[in-house]
mmCIF file of C-alpha atoms in Angstrom:
data_model
loop_
_atom_site.group_PDB
_atom_site.id
_atom_site.type_symbol
_atom_site.label_atom_id
_atom_site.label_comp_id
_atom_site.label_asym_id
_atom_site.label_seq_id
_atom_site.Cartn_x
_atom_site.Cartn_y
_atom_site.Cartn_z
ATOM 1 C CA MET Y 1 9.881 133.430 -29.128
ATOM 2 C CA ILE Y 2 13.362 133.509 -31.074
ATOM 3 C CA TYR Y 3 13.917 130.511 -32.348
ATOM 4 C CA PHE Y 4 17.435 128.442 -32.318
ATOM 5 C CA SER Y 5 18.178 125.465 -34.423
ATOM 6 C CA GLU Y 6 19.761 122.406 -32.925
ATOM 7 C CA SER Y 7 22.408 123.328 -35.332
ATOM 8 C CA ASP Y 8 22.716 126.843 -33.720
ATOM 9 C CA LEU Y 9 23.172 124.997 -30.220
ATOM 10 C CA ASP Y 10 25.683 122.230 -31.734
ATOM 11 C CA ARG Y 11 27.844 125.063 -32.863
ATOM 12 C CA TYR Y 12 27.629 126.730 -29.682
ATOM 13 C CA ILE Y 13 28.844 123.764 -28.026
ATOM 14 C CA GLU Y 14 31.667 122.502 -30.215
ATOM 15 C CA GLU Y 15 33.027 126.104 -30.215
ATOM 16 C CA ASP Y 16 33.953 125.374 -26.854
ATOM 17 C CA ILE Y 17 34.307 121.987 -26.857
ATOM 18 C CA PRO Y 18 35.599 121.016 -29.997
ATOM 19 C CA TYR Y 19 36.952 117.583 -28.441
ATOM 20 C CA ALA Y 20 36.770 116.905 -24.871
ATOM 21 C CA ASP Y 21 37.362 118.532 -21.539
ATOM 22 C CA LEU Y 22 41.327 118.374 -20.958
ATOM 23 C CA THR Y 23 41.017 119.612 -17.593
ATOM 24 C CA THR Y 24 38.166 117.227 -16.438
ATOM 25 C CA PHE Y 25 39.886 114.383 -18.128
ATOM 26 C CA SER Y 26 43.160 115.017 -16.631
ATOM 27 C CA LEU Y 27 41.728 115.386 -13.270
ATOM 28 C CA GLY Y 28 39.970 112.106 -13.747
ATOM 29 C CA LEU Y 29 36.215 113.390 -13.359
ATOM 30 C CA SER Y 30 33.900 110.715 -14.793
ATOM 31 C CA ASN Y 31 30.092 110.926 -15.295
ATOM 32 C CA SER Y 32 29.689 107.951 -12.290
ATOM 33 C CA GLN Y 33 30.118 111.389 -10.096
ATOM 34 C CA GLN Y 34 26.883 113.096 -9.701
ATOM 35 C CA ALA Y 35 26.796 116.728 -9.601
ATOM 36 C CA LYS Y 36 24.822 120.085 -9.385
ATOM 37 C CA ILE Y 37 24.868 123.450 -10.875
ATOM 38 C CA SER Y 38 22.852 126.262 -10.087
ATOM 39 C CA TYR Y 39 22.492 129.748 -11.679
ATOM 40 C CA SER Y 40 21.900 132.641 -9.345
ATOM 41 C CA THR Y 41 21.684 136.338 -9.615
ATOM 42 C CA ARG Y 42 23.772 138.635 -7.912
ATOM 43 C CA GLU Y 43 21.848 141.821 -8.867
ATOM 44 C CA THR Y 44 18.529 143.003 -9.723
ATOM 45 C CA THR Y 45 18.274 141.239 -12.955
ATOM 46 C CA THR Y 46 15.780 140.391 -15.897
ATOM 47 C CA ILE Y 47 16.343 136.909 -16.941
ATOM 48 C CA CYS Y 48 16.951 136.021 -20.635
ATOM 49 C CA GLY Y 49 18.107 132.532 -22.703
ATOM 50 C CA THR Y 50 17.063 130.001 -19.689
ATOM 51 C CA GLU Y 51 15.050 128.210 -22.734
ATOM 52 C CA GLU Y 52 18.575 127.715 -24.487
ATOM 53 C CA VAL Y 53 20.282 126.736 -21.633
ATOM 54 C CA GLU Y 54 17.956 123.875 -20.872
ATOM 55 C CA ARG Y 55 18.666 122.693 -24.378
ATOM 56 C CA LEU Y 56 21.660 122.378 -24.298
ATOM 57 C CA CYS Y 57 21.587 121.016 -20.676
ATOM 58 C CA LEU Y 58 19.387 118.100 -22.512
ATOM 59 C CA LYS Y 59 21.594 117.705 -25.283
ATOM 60 C CA LEU Y 60 24.572 116.727 -23.120
ATOM 61 C CA GLY Y 61 22.455 114.726 -20.960
ATOM 62 C CA LEU Y 62 21.638 116.370 -18.036
ATOM 63 C CA GLN Y 63 18.471 116.443 -16.208
ATOM 64 C CA VAL Y 64 16.982 120.235 -15.419
ATOM 65 C CA ILE Y 65 15.406 120.811 -12.222
ATOM 66 C CA LYS Y 66 14.403 124.082 -12.249
ATOM 67 C CA THR Y 67 14.306 127.073 -14.559
ATOM 68 C CA THR Y 68 12.440 130.494 -14.745
ATOM 69 C CA PRO Y 69 11.009 131.614 -17.992
ATOM 70 C CA SER Y 70 13.059 134.552 -20.004
ATOM 71 C CA GLY Y 71 11.384 138.129 -19.272
ATOM 72 C CA THR Y 72 11.558 137.325 -15.418
ATOM 73 C CA THR Y 73 12.843 140.183 -13.233
ATOM 74 C CA LEU Y 74 14.382 138.914 -10.095
ATOM 75 C CA GLU Y 75 15.937 140.749 -7.151
ATOM 76 C CA LYS Y 76 19.683 139.822 -6.145
ATOM 77 C CA ASP Y 77 20.195 136.080 -4.567
ATOM 78 C CA ILE Y 78 17.753 134.265 -6.745
ATOM 79 C CA CYS Y 79 18.106 130.787 -7.705
ATOM 80 C CA PHE Y 80 16.732 130.626 -11.176
ATOM 81 C CA PHE Y 81 18.107 127.683 -12.850
ATOM 82 C CA GLN Y 82 19.455 124.050 -11.863
ATOM 83 C CA ALA Y 83 20.443 121.157 -13.985
ATOM 84 C CA GLN Y 84 22.093 117.815 -12.195
ATOM 85 C CA GLY Y 85 23.902 114.678 -13.712
ATOM 86 C CA GLY Y 86 27.460 113.865 -14.059
ATOM 87 C CA ALA Y 87 30.480 115.897 -12.667
ATOM 88 C CA ASP Y 88 32.171 115.644 -16.243
ATOM 89 C CA VAL Y 89 29.216 116.807 -18.150
ATOM 90 C CA ILE Y 90 28.346 119.227 -15.707
ATOM 91 C CA HIS Y 91 31.868 121.379 -15.978
ATOM 92 C CA LYS Y 92 30.832 121.521 -19.816
ATOM 93 C CA ILE Y 93 27.742 123.168 -19.233
ATOM 94 C CA TRP Y 94 29.212 125.471 -16.484
ATOM 95 C CA ARG Y 95 30.507 128.473 -18.726
ATOM 96 C CA LEU Y 96 28.435 127.638 -21.950
ATOM 97 C CA GLY Y 97 25.513 128.507 -19.634
ATOM 98 C CA ASN Y 98 27.039 131.211 -17.449
ATOM 99 C CA ILE Y 99 28.159 133.057 -20.678
ATOM 100 C CA TRP Y 100 24.720 132.490 -22.658
ATOM 101 C CA LEU Y 101 22.734 133.705 -19.681
ATOM 102 C CA GLU Y 102 25.151 136.565 -18.643
ATOM 103 C CA TYR Y 103 25.142 138.172 -21.817
ATOM 104 C CA ALA Y 104 21.409 137.906 -22.919
ATOM 105 C CA SER Y 105 20.155 139.053 -19.273
ATOM 106 C CA GLY Y 106 22.729 142.014 -19.577
ATOM 107 C CA ILE Y 107 20.734 143.291 -22.593
ATOM 108 C CA ALA Y 108 17.314 142.354 -21.310
ATOM 109 C CA THR Y 109 18.091 144.258 -18.264
ATOM 110 C CA ARG Y 110 18.835 147.305 -19.770
ATOM 111 C CA THR Y 111 16.257 146.973 -22.170
ATOM 112 C CA LYS Y 112 14.011 146.691 -19.251
ATOM 113 C CA GLN Y 113 15.318 149.965 -17.318
ATOM 114 C CA LEU Y 114 14.731 151.962 -20.553
ATOM 115 C CA VAL Y 115 11.228 150.696 -21.366
ATOM 116 C CA ASP Y 116 10.190 151.235 -17.634
ATOM 117 C CA LEU Y 117 11.309 154.540 -17.603
ATOM 118 C CA ALA Y 118 9.631 155.735 -20.776
ATOM 119 C CA LYS Y 119 6.223 153.786 -19.974
ATOM 120 C CA ASN Y 120 6.187 155.127 -16.633
ATOM 121 C CA ILE Y 121 5.901 158.941 -18.247
ATOM 122 C CA ASN Y 122 4.031 158.076 -21.521
ATOM 123 C CA PRO Y 123 2.428 154.164 -21.647
ATOM 124 C CA LYS Y 124 2.162 154.651 -25.460
ATOM 125 C CA ALA Y 125 5.907 155.120 -25.755
ATOM 126 C CA ASN Y 126 7.894 151.757 -26.788
ATOM 127 C CA VAL Y 127 11.667 151.072 -27.108
ATOM 128 C CA VAL Y 128 12.742 149.741 -30.129
ATOM 129 C CA THR Y 129 16.467 148.611 -30.357
ATOM 130 C CA THR Y 130 18.501 149.291 -33.686
ATOM 131 C CA ARG Y 131 20.270 146.435 -35.835
ATOM 132 C CA LYS Y 132 23.802 147.450 -34.311
ATOM 133 C CA ASN Y 133 23.910 144.543 -32.232
ATOM 134 C CA MET Y 134 27.232 142.492 -32.330
ATOM 135 C CA PRO Y 135 27.868 140.303 -35.688
ATOM 136 C CA PHE Y 136 26.557 136.860 -35.411
ATOM 137 C CA THR Y 137 24.675 138.030 -32.334
ATOM 138 C CA LYS Y 138 21.248 138.750 -33.502
ATOM 139 C CA LYS Y 139 19.214 135.945 -32.372
ATOM 140 C CA LEU Y 140 20.087 136.312 -28.989
ATOM 141 C CA SER Y 141 20.149 140.018 -28.870
ATOM 142 C CA ILE Y 142 16.787 140.342 -30.149
ATOM 143 C CA LYS Y 143 15.380 137.686 -27.816
ATOM 144 C CA ALA Y 144 17.004 139.422 -25.077
ATOM 145 C CA VAL Y 145 15.339 142.795 -26.193
ATOM 146 C CA LEU Y 146 11.633 141.124 -26.444
ATOM 147 C CA ALA Y 147 12.479 139.487 -22.975
ATOM 148 C CA GLY Y 148 13.119 143.136 -21.611
ATOM 149 C CA GLY Y 149 9.960 144.643 -23.002
ATOM 150 C CA GLY Y 150 11.316 146.195 -26.172
ATOM 151 C CA LEU Y 151 10.918 145.691 -29.981
ATOM 152 C CA PRO Y 152 13.375 145.421 -32.613
ATOM 153 C CA HIS Y 153 13.617 148.597 -34.970
ATOM 154 C CA ARG Y 154 14.052 146.845 -38.014
ATOM 155 C CA LEU Y 155 15.509 143.293 -38.457
ATOM 156 C CA GLY Y 156 17.210 144.019 -41.850
ATOM 157 C CA LEU Y 157 17.264 145.657 -44.674
ATOM 158 C CA SER Y 158 14.249 143.380 -46.285
ATOM 159 C CA GLU Y 159 12.090 144.410 -43.487
ATOM 160 C CA THR Y 160 11.198 148.092 -43.373
ATOM 161 C CA ILE Y 161 11.402 151.102 -45.767
ATOM 162 C CA LEU Y 162 13.616 153.504 -43.544
ATOM 163 C CA VAL Y 163 15.269 156.386 -45.816
ATOM 164 C CA PHE Y 164 18.006 158.267 -44.873
ATOM 165 C CA ASN Y 165 20.082 161.318 -45.877
ATOM 166 C CA GLU Y 166 22.519 158.812 -47.834
ATOM 167 C CA HIS Y 167 19.315 157.795 -49.912
ATOM 168 C CA LEU Y 168 18.394 161.154 -50.412
ATOM 169 C CA LYS Y 169 21.286 162.477 -52.021
ATOM 170 C CA PHE Y 170 20.891 160.378 -55.032
ATOM 171 C CA ILE Y 171 16.969 161.271 -55.617
ATOM 172 C CA GLY Y 172 16.712 165.194 -55.445
ATOM 173 C CA GLY Y 173 17.128 165.245 -51.696
ATOM 174 C CA VAL Y 174 13.821 165.944 -49.402
ATOM 175 C CA ASP Y 175 11.653 167.955 -52.310
ATOM 176 C CA GLY Y 176 12.938 164.870 -55.175
ATOM 177 C CA PHE Y 177 12.029 162.241 -52.249
ATOM 178 C CA ILE Y 178 8.299 163.822 -51.667
ATOM 179 C CA SER Y 179 7.840 164.480 -55.138
ATOM 180 C CA ASN Y 180 8.219 160.680 -55.434
ATOM 181 C CA LEU Y 181 6.248 159.741 -52.033
ATOM 182 C CA SER Y 182 2.893 158.723 -53.848
ATOM 183 C CA GLN Y 183 4.705 156.452 -56.349
ATOM 184 C CA ILE Y 184 6.511 155.073 -53.560
ATOM 185 C CA LYS Y 185 3.488 154.302 -51.716
ATOM 186 C CA GLN Y 186 1.675 152.658 -54.159
ATOM 187 C CA LYS Y 187 4.862 150.514 -54.864
ATOM 188 C CA ASN Y 188 4.775 149.332 -50.903
ATOM 189 C CA PRO Y 189 0.976 149.370 -50.013
ATOM 190 C CA GLU Y 190 1.708 147.471 -46.736
ATOM 191 C CA LYS Y 191 5.045 149.162 -45.742
ATOM 192 C CA LYS Y 192 5.028 152.268 -43.975
ATOM 193 C CA ILE Y 193 7.592 154.991 -45.078
ATOM 194 C CA THR Y 194 9.938 156.458 -42.244
ATOM 195 C CA VAL Y 195 12.555 158.793 -43.285
ATOM 196 C CA GLU Y 196 15.288 160.108 -40.864
ATOM 197 C CA VAL Y 197 15.694 163.725 -40.490
ATOM 198 C CA HIS Y 198 18.146 166.193 -39.253
ATOM 199 C CA THR Y 199 16.721 169.707 -39.411
ATOM 200 C CA LEU Y 200 13.506 170.925 -38.025
ATOM 201 C CA ASN Y 201 12.188 172.075 -41.178
ATOM 202 C CA ASP Y 202 12.619 168.945 -43.008
ATOM 203 C CA ALA Y 203 10.618 167.332 -40.368
ATOM 204 C CA LEU Y 204 7.740 169.699 -40.784
ATOM 205 C CA LYS Y 205 7.811 169.283 -44.659
ATOM 206 C CA LEU Y 206 7.886 166.050 -44.688
ATOM 207 C CA ALA Y 207 5.358 165.596 -42.040
ATOM 208 C CA LYS Y 208 2.945 167.383 -44.062
ATOM 209 C CA ALA Y 209 4.016 165.596 -47.291
ATOM 210 C CA GLY Y 210 2.527 162.534 -45.810
ATOM 211 C CA VAL Y 211 5.323 160.478 -44.392
ATOM 212 C CA ASP Y 212 4.172 157.691 -42.054
ATOM 213 C CA ILE Y 213 7.083 158.186 -39.266
ATOM 214 C CA LEU Y 214 9.499 160.745 -38.947
ATOM 215 C CA GLN Y 215 12.684 159.865 -37.650
ATOM 216 C CA LEU Y 216 14.360 162.632 -35.780
ATOM 217 C CA ASP Y 217 18.141 162.437 -35.359
ATOM 218 C CA LYS Y 218 19.708 163.889 -32.463
ATOM 219 C CA PHE Y 219 16.745 166.449 -32.325
ATOM 220 C CA SER Y 220 16.673 168.531 -28.769
ATOM 221 C CA ILE Y 221 14.098 168.038 -26.526
ATOM 222 C CA GLN Y 222 12.981 171.886 -27.746
ATOM 223 C CA ASP Y 223 13.068 170.893 -31.463
ATOM 224 C CA THR Y 224 10.957 167.512 -30.767
ATOM 225 C CA LYS Y 225 8.064 169.207 -29.081
ATOM 226 C CA LYS Y 226 7.962 171.825 -32.080
ATOM 227 C CA VAL Y 227 7.505 168.763 -34.402
ATOM 228 C CA ILE Y 228 5.069 167.254 -32.284
ATOM 229 C CA SER Y 229 3.144 170.390 -32.019
ATOM 230 C CA GLU Y 230 2.702 171.143 -35.471
ATOM 231 C CA ILE Y 231 1.690 167.150 -36.190
ATOM 232 C CA GLN Y 232 -0.633 167.940 -33.445
ATOM 233 C CA LYS Y 233 -2.065 171.240 -34.598
ATOM 234 C CA ASN Y 234 -2.216 170.098 -38.526
ATOM 235 C CA ASN Y 235 -3.801 166.675 -37.266
ATOM 236 C CA LEU Y 236 -1.238 164.570 -39.150
ATOM 237 C CA PRO Y 237 -1.204 160.969 -38.764
ATOM 238 C CA CYS Y 238 2.676 161.029 -38.786
ATOM 239 C CA LYS Y 239 4.258 159.297 -35.945
ATOM 240 C CA VAL Y 240 7.563 160.786 -34.497
ATOM 241 C CA ALA Y 241 10.935 158.532 -33.520
ATOM 242 C CA ILE Y 242 13.639 159.681 -31.844
ATOM 243 C CA ALA Y 243 17.412 158.485 -32.417
ATOM 244 C CA GLY Y 244 20.791 158.824 -31.499
ATOM 245 C CA GLY Y 245 22.072 158.878 -27.915
ATOM 246 C CA ILE Y 246 18.828 157.606 -26.413
ATOM 247 C CA ASN Y 247 19.656 156.294 -23.123
ATOM 248 C CA PRO Y 248 18.801 156.365 -19.448
ATOM 249 C CA SER Y 249 19.290 159.894 -18.862
ATOM 250 C CA ASN Y 250 17.032 161.405 -21.578
ATOM 251 C CA VAL Y 251 14.507 158.713 -22.471
ATOM 252 C CA GLU Y 252 12.002 160.102 -19.898
ATOM 253 C CA GLU Y 253 12.093 163.627 -21.213
ATOM 254 C CA TYR Y 254 11.268 162.388 -24.765
ATOM 255 C CA ALA Y 255 8.712 160.587 -23.339
ATOM 256 C CA LYS Y 256 7.200 163.669 -21.872
ATOM 257 C CA ALA Y 257 7.882 165.295 -25.269
ATOM 258 C CA GLY Y 258 5.268 162.765 -26.545
ATOM 259 C CA VAL Y 259 7.660 160.720 -28.875
ATOM 260 C CA VAL Y 260 6.432 157.325 -29.471
ATOM 261 C CA LEU Y 261 9.235 154.840 -30.628
ATOM 262 C CA MET Y 262 12.585 155.569 -29.060
ATOM 263 C CA VAL Y 263 15.177 154.088 -31.355
ATOM 264 C CA THR Y 264 18.350 153.171 -29.756
ATOM 265 C CA SER Y 265 21.381 150.955 -29.719
ATOM 266 C CA TRP Y 266 21.953 151.328 -26.012
ATOM 267 C CA PRO Y 267 20.734 147.942 -24.442
ATOM 268 C CA TYR Y 268 23.323 146.356 -26.557
ATOM 269 C CA PHE Y 269 26.413 148.139 -25.381
ATOM 270 C CA GLY Y 270 27.246 147.431 -21.513
ATOM 271 C CA LYS Y 271 28.593 144.610 -19.102
ATOM 272 C CA PRO Y 272 26.809 141.407 -18.955
ATOM 273 C CA ALA Y 273 24.562 140.652 -16.163
ATOM 274 C CA ASP Y 274 26.477 139.182 -12.998
ATOM 275 C CA ILE Y 275 25.252 135.783 -12.881
ATOM 276 C CA LYS Y 276 26.523 133.467 -10.163
ATOM 277 C CA SER Y 277 27.119 130.080 -11.103
ATOM 278 C CA LEU Y 278 27.640 126.825 -8.271
ATOM 279 C CA ILE Y 279 28.801 123.405 -8.826
ATOM 280 C CA GLU Y 280 28.492 121.073 -5.777
ATOM 281 C CA PRO Y 281 28.721 117.447 -5.427
ATOM 282 C CA ILE Y 282 25.501 115.331 -4.856
#
């Protein structure tokens, strides 16, 4: 799915354990004492991050005895990961694994919620997440979105052509852009051209001009329906995305309107999944 390098995982361990675990050292806990750690759901959760937690366990010398693939949705009170080994190391992995699983599974669970709501109304609808994830968390955030059934809207500026008002100001607005559209397409024969719009008039003008994707910013349901109706009436190949405030309270209405791309940052911003960790002596 998403690749985390060995150095990524080593850096994660080193952030939490720069030298030694002072608590286990002070208490005299050693690896001659065997222990087991289990992670379980406290609520319905779409699990994410178990593959990396398994690699963390192996790096620290633990044996993984149970794991569950990312993307699996589990009811509450289900044990989905277990590892065993020395008590000192078990306490080292304890929070490393718990935090990784909780943040990733929180995003995955929220993504799955939106995906299910949209696709139950319109199977062709897709939930796509913006690049507004917290800095330095992109790999884990994107993995979690994929685990929840969503897709990344764009992974970075080098990947897609997405024209905003902030760009249009420098090229003569919508009309200036339209006059250069054929040249832009010729420059980028393998790329689709997406333009974010803020008014119904601009949306209809750009759809007829031949943009590939219209990204409607904070459009009402009624105006969204008007754009889609006009596109269908004129048999235009343009796809419609909706952005700005997409969440569980409105995603179904936009799906009913015929939107195929729900652009959202909502899955990133919420509480981590509630994962129970249990350490037991063997």
